[in-house]
PDB file of C-alpha atoms in Angstrom:
ATOM      1  CA  MET E   1       0.000   0.000   0.000  1.00 92.00           C
ATOM      2  CA  LYS E   2       1.648   3.210  -1.214  1.00 96.00           C
ATOM      3  CA  THR E   3      -1.094   5.824  -0.831  1.00 97.00           C
ATOM      4  CA  ILE E   4      -4.133   6.435   1.390  1.00 98.00           C
ATOM      5  CA  ALA E   5      -6.770   9.110   0.868  1.00 98.00           C
ATOM      6  CA  VAL E   6      -7.692  10.842   4.101  1.00 98.00           C
ATOM      7  CA  TYR E   7     -11.028  12.641   4.390  1.00 97.00           C
ATOM      8  CA  CYS E   8     -11.232  15.219   7.177  1.00 95.00           C
ATOM      9  CA  GLY E   9     -12.570  18.582   8.204  1.00 90.00           C
ATOM     10  CA  ALA E  10     -11.579  22.026   6.942  1.00 90.00           C
ATOM     11  CA  SER E  11     -11.975  23.136  10.579  1.00 93.00           C
ATOM     12  CA  HIS E  12     -10.089  22.026  13.700  1.00 94.00           C
ATOM     13  CA  GLY E  13     -13.156  20.880  15.636  1.00 93.00           C
ATOM     14  CA  ALA E  14     -14.066  21.758  19.212  1.00 94.00           C
ATOM     15  CA  HIS E  15     -11.204  19.895  20.900  1.00 95.00           C
ATOM     16  CA  PRO E  16      -7.404  19.913  20.360  1.00 96.00           C
ATOM     17  CA  VAL E  17      -7.496  16.102  20.412  1.00 97.00           C
ATOM     18  CA  TYR E  18      -8.647  16.097  16.766  1.00 97.00           C
ATOM     19  CA  ALA E  19      -5.534  17.950  15.581  1.00 97.00           C
ATOM     20  CA  ASP E  20      -3.405  15.670  17.769  1.00 97.00           C
ATOM     21  CA  ALA E  21      -5.001  12.656  16.075  1.00 97.00           C
ATOM     22  CA  ALA E  22      -4.271  14.171  12.645  1.00 97.00           C
ATOM     23  CA  ARG E  23      -0.595  14.496  13.588  1.00 98.00           C
ATOM     24  CA  MET E  24      -0.546  10.913  14.897  1.00 97.00           C
ATOM     25  CA  LEU E  25      -2.101   9.671  11.661  1.00 98.00           C
ATOM     26  CA  ALA E  26       0.481  11.654   9.663  1.00 98.00           C
ATOM     27  CA  ARG E  27       3.253  10.028  11.697  1.00 98.00           C
ATOM     28  CA  ALA E  28       1.785   6.552  11.124  1.00 97.00           C
ATOM     29  CA  LEU E  29       1.532   7.180   7.368  1.00 98.00           C
ATOM     30  CA  VAL E  30       5.171   8.275   7.140  1.00 98.00           C
ATOM     31  CA  GLU E  31       6.349   5.383   9.343  1.00 97.00           C
ATOM     32  CA  HIS E  32       4.601   2.946   6.970  1.00 96.00           C
ATOM     33  CA  ASN E  33       6.000   4.796   3.921  1.00 97.00           C
ATOM     34  CA  ILE E  34       2.478   5.637   2.724  1.00 97.00           C
ATOM     35  CA  GLY E  35       1.791   8.859   0.848  1.00 98.00           C
ATOM     36  CA  LEU E  36      -1.100  11.096   1.845  1.00 98.00           C
ATOM     37  CA  VAL E  37      -3.805  11.970  -0.673  1.00 98.00           C
ATOM     38  CA  TYR E  38      -6.266  14.543   0.628  1.00 97.00           C
ATOM     39  CA  GLY E  39      -8.453  17.527  -0.282  1.00 94.00           C
ATOM     40  CA  GLY E  40      -5.600  19.974  -0.892  1.00 93.00           C
ATOM     41  CA  GLY E  41      -6.460  22.660   1.678  1.00 91.00           C
ATOM     42  CA  LYS E  42      -4.188  24.214   4.283  1.00 90.00           C
ATOM     43  CA  VAL E  43      -6.898  24.993   6.832  1.00 91.00           C
ATOM     44  CA  GLY E  44      -8.375  22.876   9.604  1.00 94.00           C
ATOM     45  CA  LEU E  45      -7.481  19.218  10.012  1.00 96.00           C
ATOM     46  CA  MET E  46      -6.598  19.083   6.316  1.00 95.00           C
ATOM     47  CA  GLY E  47      -3.772  21.520   6.882  1.00 95.00           C
ATOM     48  CA  VAL E  48      -2.660  19.836  10.098  1.00 97.00           C
ATOM     49  CA  ILE E  49      -2.219  16.387   8.557  1.00 97.00           C
ATOM     50  CA  ALA E  50      -0.579  17.706   5.381  1.00 97.00           C
ATOM     51  CA  ASP E  51       1.851  19.917   7.297  1.00 97.00           C
ATOM     52  CA  GLU E  52       2.846  17.070   9.610  1.00 98.00           C
ATOM     53  CA  VAL E  53       3.364  14.583   6.762  1.00 98.00           C
ATOM     54  CA  LEU E  54       5.599  17.111   4.996  1.00 97.00           C
ATOM     55  CA  ARG E  55       7.457  18.017   8.202  1.00 97.00           C
ATOM     56  CA  LEU E  56       8.265  14.335   8.724  1.00 97.00           C
ATOM     57  CA  GLY E  57       9.568  13.954   5.169  1.00 97.00           C
ATOM     58  CA  GLY E  58       6.553  12.188   3.676  1.00 97.00           C
ATOM     59  CA  GLU E  59       4.642  12.893   0.475  1.00 97.00           C
ATOM     60  CA  ALA E  60       1.367  14.825   0.445  1.00 97.00           C
ATOM     61  CA  THR E  61      -0.778  15.070  -2.675  1.00 97.00           C
ATOM     62  CA  GLY E  62      -3.727  17.449  -2.702  1.00 96.00           C
ATOM     63  CA  VAL E  63      -6.738  17.478  -5.014  1.00 95.00           C
ATOM     64  CA  ILE E  64      -8.867  20.626  -4.828  1.00 93.00           C
ATOM     65  CA  PRO E  65     -11.633  22.061  -7.031  1.00 92.00           C
ATOM     66  CA  LYS E  66     -10.941  25.445  -8.591  1.00 90.00           C
ATOM     67  CA  ALA E  67     -13.893  27.001  -6.732  1.00 86.00           C
ATOM     68  CA  LEU E  68     -12.469  25.928  -3.357  1.00 85.00           C
ATOM     69  CA  VAL E  69      -8.877  27.039  -3.853  1.00 81.00           C
ATOM     70  CA  GLU E  70      -9.675  30.373  -2.219  1.00 70.00           C
ATOM     71  CA  ARG E  71     -12.264  29.161   0.331  1.00 72.00           C
ATOM     72  CA  GLU E  72     -10.183  26.235   1.617  1.00 61.00           C
ATOM     73  CA  VAL E  73      -6.960  28.129   0.942  1.00 78.00           C
ATOM     74  CA  GLY E  74      -5.146  25.661  -1.312  1.00 84.00           C
ATOM     75  CA  HIS E  75      -1.917  24.378   0.218  1.00 89.00           C
ATOM     76  CA  ALA E  76       1.011  25.724  -1.831  1.00 86.00           C
ATOM     77  CA  GLY E  77       3.725  23.597  -0.189  1.00 91.00           C
ATOM     78  CA  LEU E  78       2.567  20.107  -1.143  1.00 95.00           C
ATOM     79  CA  THR E  79       4.485  17.442  -3.016  1.00 96.00           C
ATOM     80  CA  ARG E  80       1.769  17.708  -5.674  1.00 95.00           C
ATOM     81  CA  LEU E  81      -1.405  19.794  -5.921  1.00 95.00           C
ATOM     82  CA  PHE E  82      -4.020  19.065  -8.558  1.00 95.00           C
ATOM     83  CA  VAL E  83      -6.595  21.801  -9.202  1.00 94.00           C
ATOM     84  CA  VAL E  84      -9.652  20.168 -10.770  1.00 94.00           C
ATOM     85  CA  LYS E  85     -12.935  21.331 -12.255  1.00 92.00           C
ATOM     86  CA  ASP E  86     -15.398  20.275  -9.540  1.00 91.00           C
ATOM     87  CA  MET E  87     -16.129  18.010  -6.572  1.00 90.00           C
ATOM     88  CA  HIS E  88     -16.951  15.027  -8.794  1.00 93.00           C
ATOM     89  CA  GLU E  89     -13.549  15.240 -10.438  1.00 94.00           C
ATOM     90  CA  ARG E  90     -11.891  15.714  -7.034  1.00 94.00           C
ATOM     91  CA  LYS E  91     -13.439  12.563  -5.574  1.00 93.00           C
ATOM     92  CA  ALA E  92     -12.706  10.475  -8.666  1.00 94.00           C
ATOM     93  CA  MET E  93      -9.069  11.598  -8.778  1.00 96.00           C
ATOM     94  CA  MET E  94      -8.571  11.023  -5.043  1.00 96.00           C
ATOM     95  CA  SER E  95      -9.954   7.524  -5.477  1.00 95.00           C
ATOM     96  CA  ASP E  96      -7.739   6.840  -8.494  1.00 96.00           C
ATOM     97  CA  LEU E  97      -4.624   8.053  -6.658  1.00 97.00           C
ATOM     98  CA  SER E  98      -5.313   5.990  -3.523  1.00 97.00           C
ATOM     99  CA  GLU E  99      -5.086   2.367  -2.444  1.00 96.00           C
ATOM    100  CA  GLY E 100      -7.223   2.838   0.664  1.00 97.00           C
ATOM    101  CA  PHE E 101      -9.318   5.408   2.512  1.00 98.00           C
ATOM    102  CA  ILE E 102      -9.480   6.822   6.038  1.00 98.00           C
ATOM    103  CA  ALA E 103     -12.124   9.204   7.363  1.00 98.00           C
ATOM    104  CA  MET E 104     -11.021  11.322  10.314  1.00 97.00           C
ATOM    105  CA  ALA E 105     -13.346  13.656  12.190  1.00 97.00           C
ATOM    106  CA  GLY E 106     -15.080  16.073   9.849  1.00 96.00           C
ATOM    107  CA  GLY E 107     -18.328  17.557   8.655  1.00 95.00           C
ATOM    108  CA  MET E 108     -20.858  16.777   5.936  1.00 95.00           C
ATOM    109  CA  GLY E 109     -18.237  16.789   3.178  1.00 92.00           C
ATOM    110  CA  THR E 110     -16.184  14.169   5.019  1.00 95.00           C
ATOM    111  CA  LEU E 111     -19.245  11.949   5.417  1.00 96.00           C
ATOM    112  CA  GLU E 112     -20.243  12.433   1.789  1.00 95.00           C
ATOM    113  CA  GLU E 113     -16.786  11.391   0.570  1.00 95.00           C
ATOM    114  CA  LEU E 114     -16.699   8.436   2.965  1.00 96.00           C
ATOM    115  CA  PHE E 115     -20.102   7.140   1.942  1.00 95.00           C
ATOM    116  CA  GLU E 116     -19.368   7.463  -1.744  1.00 95.00           C
ATOM    117  CA  MET E 117     -16.338   5.211  -1.297  1.00 96.00           C
ATOM    118  CA  VAL E 118     -18.361   2.763   0.833  1.00 95.00           C
ATOM    119  CA  THR E 119     -21.094   2.703  -1.809  1.00 94.00           C
ATOM    120  CA  TRP E 120     -18.556   2.114  -4.583  1.00 94.00           C
ATOM    121  CA  ALA E 121     -17.084  -0.779  -2.575  1.00 94.00           C
ATOM    122  CA  GLN E 122     -20.587  -2.173  -1.983  1.00 92.00           C
ATOM    123  CA  LEU E 123     -21.258  -2.045  -5.732  1.00 93.00           C
ATOM    124  CA  GLY E 124     -17.912  -3.638  -6.598  1.00 92.00           C
ATOM    125  CA  ILE E 125     -16.524  -0.508  -8.290  1.00 92.00           C
ATOM    126  CA  HIS E 126     -13.426  -0.800  -6.108  1.00 93.00           C
ATOM    127  CA  ALA E 127     -12.067  -3.269  -3.536  1.00 94.00           C
ATOM    128  CA  LYS E 128      -9.936  -0.830  -1.547  1.00 96.00           C
ATOM    129  CA  PRO E 129     -10.090  -0.922   2.265  1.00 97.00           C
ATOM    130  CA  ILE E 130     -11.910   1.813   4.192  1.00 97.00           C
ATOM    131  CA  GLY E 131     -11.221   2.908   7.751  1.00 97.00           C
ATOM    132  CA  LEU E 132     -12.664   5.328  10.287  1.00 97.00           C
ATOM    133  CA  LEU E 133     -10.323   6.985  12.779  1.00 98.00           C
ATOM    134  CA  ASN E 134     -12.580   7.055  15.827  1.00 97.00           C
ATOM    135  CA  THR E 135     -10.942   9.910  17.771  1.00 97.00           C
ATOM    136  CA  GLN E 136     -12.808  10.736  20.994  1.00 95.00           C
ATOM    137  CA  ARG E 137     -15.488   8.212  19.921  1.00 96.00           C
ATOM    138  CA  PHE E 138     -16.389  10.533  17.029  1.00 97.00           C
ATOM    139  CA  TYR E 139     -17.851   7.715  14.904  1.00 97.00           C
ATOM    140  CA  ASP E 140     -19.650   5.764  17.657  1.00 96.00           C
ATOM    141  CA  GLY E 141     -23.013   7.235  16.646  1.00 96.00           C
ATOM    142  CA  LEU E 142     -22.416   6.361  13.002  1.00 95.00           C
ATOM    143  CA  LYS E 143     -21.460   2.811  13.946  1.00 94.00           C
ATOM    144  CA  THR E 144     -24.712   2.500  15.938  1.00 95.00           C
ATOM    145  CA  PHE E 145     -26.771   3.896  13.066  1.00 96.00           C
ATOM    146  CA  VAL E 146     -25.239   1.551  10.480  1.00 95.00           C
ATOM    147  CA  ARG E 147     -25.966  -1.374  12.868  1.00 94.00           C
ATOM    148  CA  HIS E 148     -29.579  -0.108  12.961  1.00 96.00           C
ATOM    149  CA  GLN E 149     -29.651  -0.071   9.147  1.00 95.00           C
ATOM    150  CA  CYS E 150     -28.555  -3.716   9.191  1.00 93.00           C
ATOM    151  CA  GLU E 151     -31.175  -4.693  11.745  1.00 94.00           C
ATOM    152  CA  GLU E 152     -33.864  -2.982   9.667  1.00 95.00           C
ATOM    153  CA  GLY E 153     -32.783  -4.836   6.503  1.00 95.00           C
ATOM    154  CA  PHE E 154     -31.304  -1.929   4.539  1.00 95.00           C
ATOM    155  CA  VAL E 155     -27.595  -2.807   4.834  1.00 92.00           C
ATOM    156  CA  ARG E 156     -26.096  -6.277   4.585  1.00 91.00           C
ATOM    157  CA  PRO E 157     -23.706  -7.349   7.365  1.00 90.00           C
ATOM    158  CA  GLU E 158     -20.857  -7.778   4.860  1.00 90.00           C
ATOM    159  CA  HIS E 159     -21.348  -4.161   3.771  1.00 91.00           C
ATOM    160  CA  GLU E 160     -21.371  -2.949   7.373  1.00 91.00           C
ATOM    161  CA  ALA E 161     -17.988  -4.653   7.720  1.00 91.00           C
ATOM    162  CA  LEU E 162     -16.554  -2.553   4.871  1.00 93.00           C
ATOM    163  CA  MET E 163     -15.781   0.216   7.395  1.00 95.00           C
ATOM    164  CA  MET E 164     -13.007  -0.706   9.829  1.00 96.00           C
ATOM    165  CA  ILE E 165     -13.149   1.434  12.972  1.00 96.00           C
ATOM    166  CA  GLU E 166     -10.159   2.060  15.246  1.00 96.00           C
ATOM    167  CA  ASP E 167      -9.070   4.844  17.583  1.00 96.00           C
ATOM    168  CA  ASP E 168      -5.357   4.098  17.082  1.00 96.00           C
ATOM    169  CA  PRO E 169      -3.966   5.414  13.746  1.00 96.00           C
ATOM    170  CA  GLY E 170      -1.153   2.855  13.545  1.00 95.00           C
ATOM    171  CA  LEU E 171      -3.495  -0.057  14.155  1.00 96.00           C
ATOM    172  CA  LEU E 172      -5.974   1.292  11.604  1.00 97.00           C
ATOM    173  CA  ILE E 173      -3.255   1.530   8.948  1.00 96.00           C
ATOM    174  CA  ARG E 174      -2.065  -1.999   9.730  1.00 95.00           C
ATOM    175  CA  ARG E 175      -5.621  -3.303   9.332  1.00 95.00           C
ATOM    176  CA  LEU E 176      -6.024  -1.475   6.012  1.00 96.00           C
ATOM    177  CA  ARG E 177      -2.706  -2.880   4.757  1.00 94.00           C
ATOM    178  CA  GLU E 178      -3.734  -6.422   5.747  1.00 93.00           C
ATOM    179  CA  ALA E 179      -7.090  -6.002   4.021  1.00 92.00           C
ATOM    180  CA  ALA E 180      -5.405  -4.721   0.865  1.00 87.00           C
ATOM    181  CA  ALA E 181      -2.740  -7.461   0.728  1.00 76.00           C
ATOM    182  CA  PRO E 182      -3.435 -10.280  -1.751  1.00 64.00           C
ATOM    183  CA  ALA E 183      -4.032 -13.657  -0.189  1.00 45.00           C
ATOM    184  CA  ALA E 184      -0.957 -15.882   0.087  1.00 39.00           C
ATOM    185  CA  GLY E 185      -0.289 -17.706  -3.150  1.00 40.00           C
ATOM    186  CA  GLU E 186      -2.756 -15.580  -5.129  1.00 42.00           C
ATOM    187  CA  ASP E 187      -1.756 -14.967  -8.746  1.00 42.00           C
ATOM    188  CA  VAL E 188      -2.100 -11.217  -8.677  1.00 38.00           C
ATOM    189  CA  GLU E 189      -0.830 -10.626 -12.209  1.00 38.00           C
ATOM    190  CA  GLY E 190      -3.139 -13.320 -13.569  1.00 33.00           C
ATOM    191  CA  GLU E 191      -6.108 -11.816 -11.736  1.00 34.00           C
ATOM    192  CA  ILE E 192      -5.353  -8.384 -13.174  1.00 31.00           C
ATOM    193  CA  LEU E 193      -5.042  -9.732 -16.696  1.00 31.00           C
ATOM    194  CA  ARG E 194      -8.281 -11.722 -16.444  1.00 28.00           C
ATOM    195  CA  GLY E 195     -10.122  -8.836 -14.716  1.00 30.00           C
TER     196      GLY E 195
END
């Protein structure tokens, strides 16, 4: 696994623990030699994780729509910054550039990006692992609601399991890497050619 897309807020949140978690995730990415792909802003948690990845010598790739360059204050110091036409292009490019996904604490945009990737996985559009960084139990309510969706017959248990939830960034990355690794003895090249 060489790259992970991280979805997170353009604000810092109500508690410093969220920025601390962003720095811890940045450290875990660099320690595992995984490049960051994210929304390209320099404000909020987006800026925190990008700055820390860069400070530690890692690679940070941003993808930002032209209309948000000013609002989210596009990060000028990244390894790479792609300015795209709109949100649809942003999400597609972030997906293409990434081998897995992590949602940190964030707002509606973070949830929208997360659920698009979960839906694509559910539909078989991609088979990349998806994780939730559950800082300060941020995603406990979501976990409960998705369980409710399963109980009410709207989500299958195997689709509920698409989202791995951990509060430790290093453990979450290890789980994503294990989920992304081909099974022992699997003919990866053959599978790609037949696919």
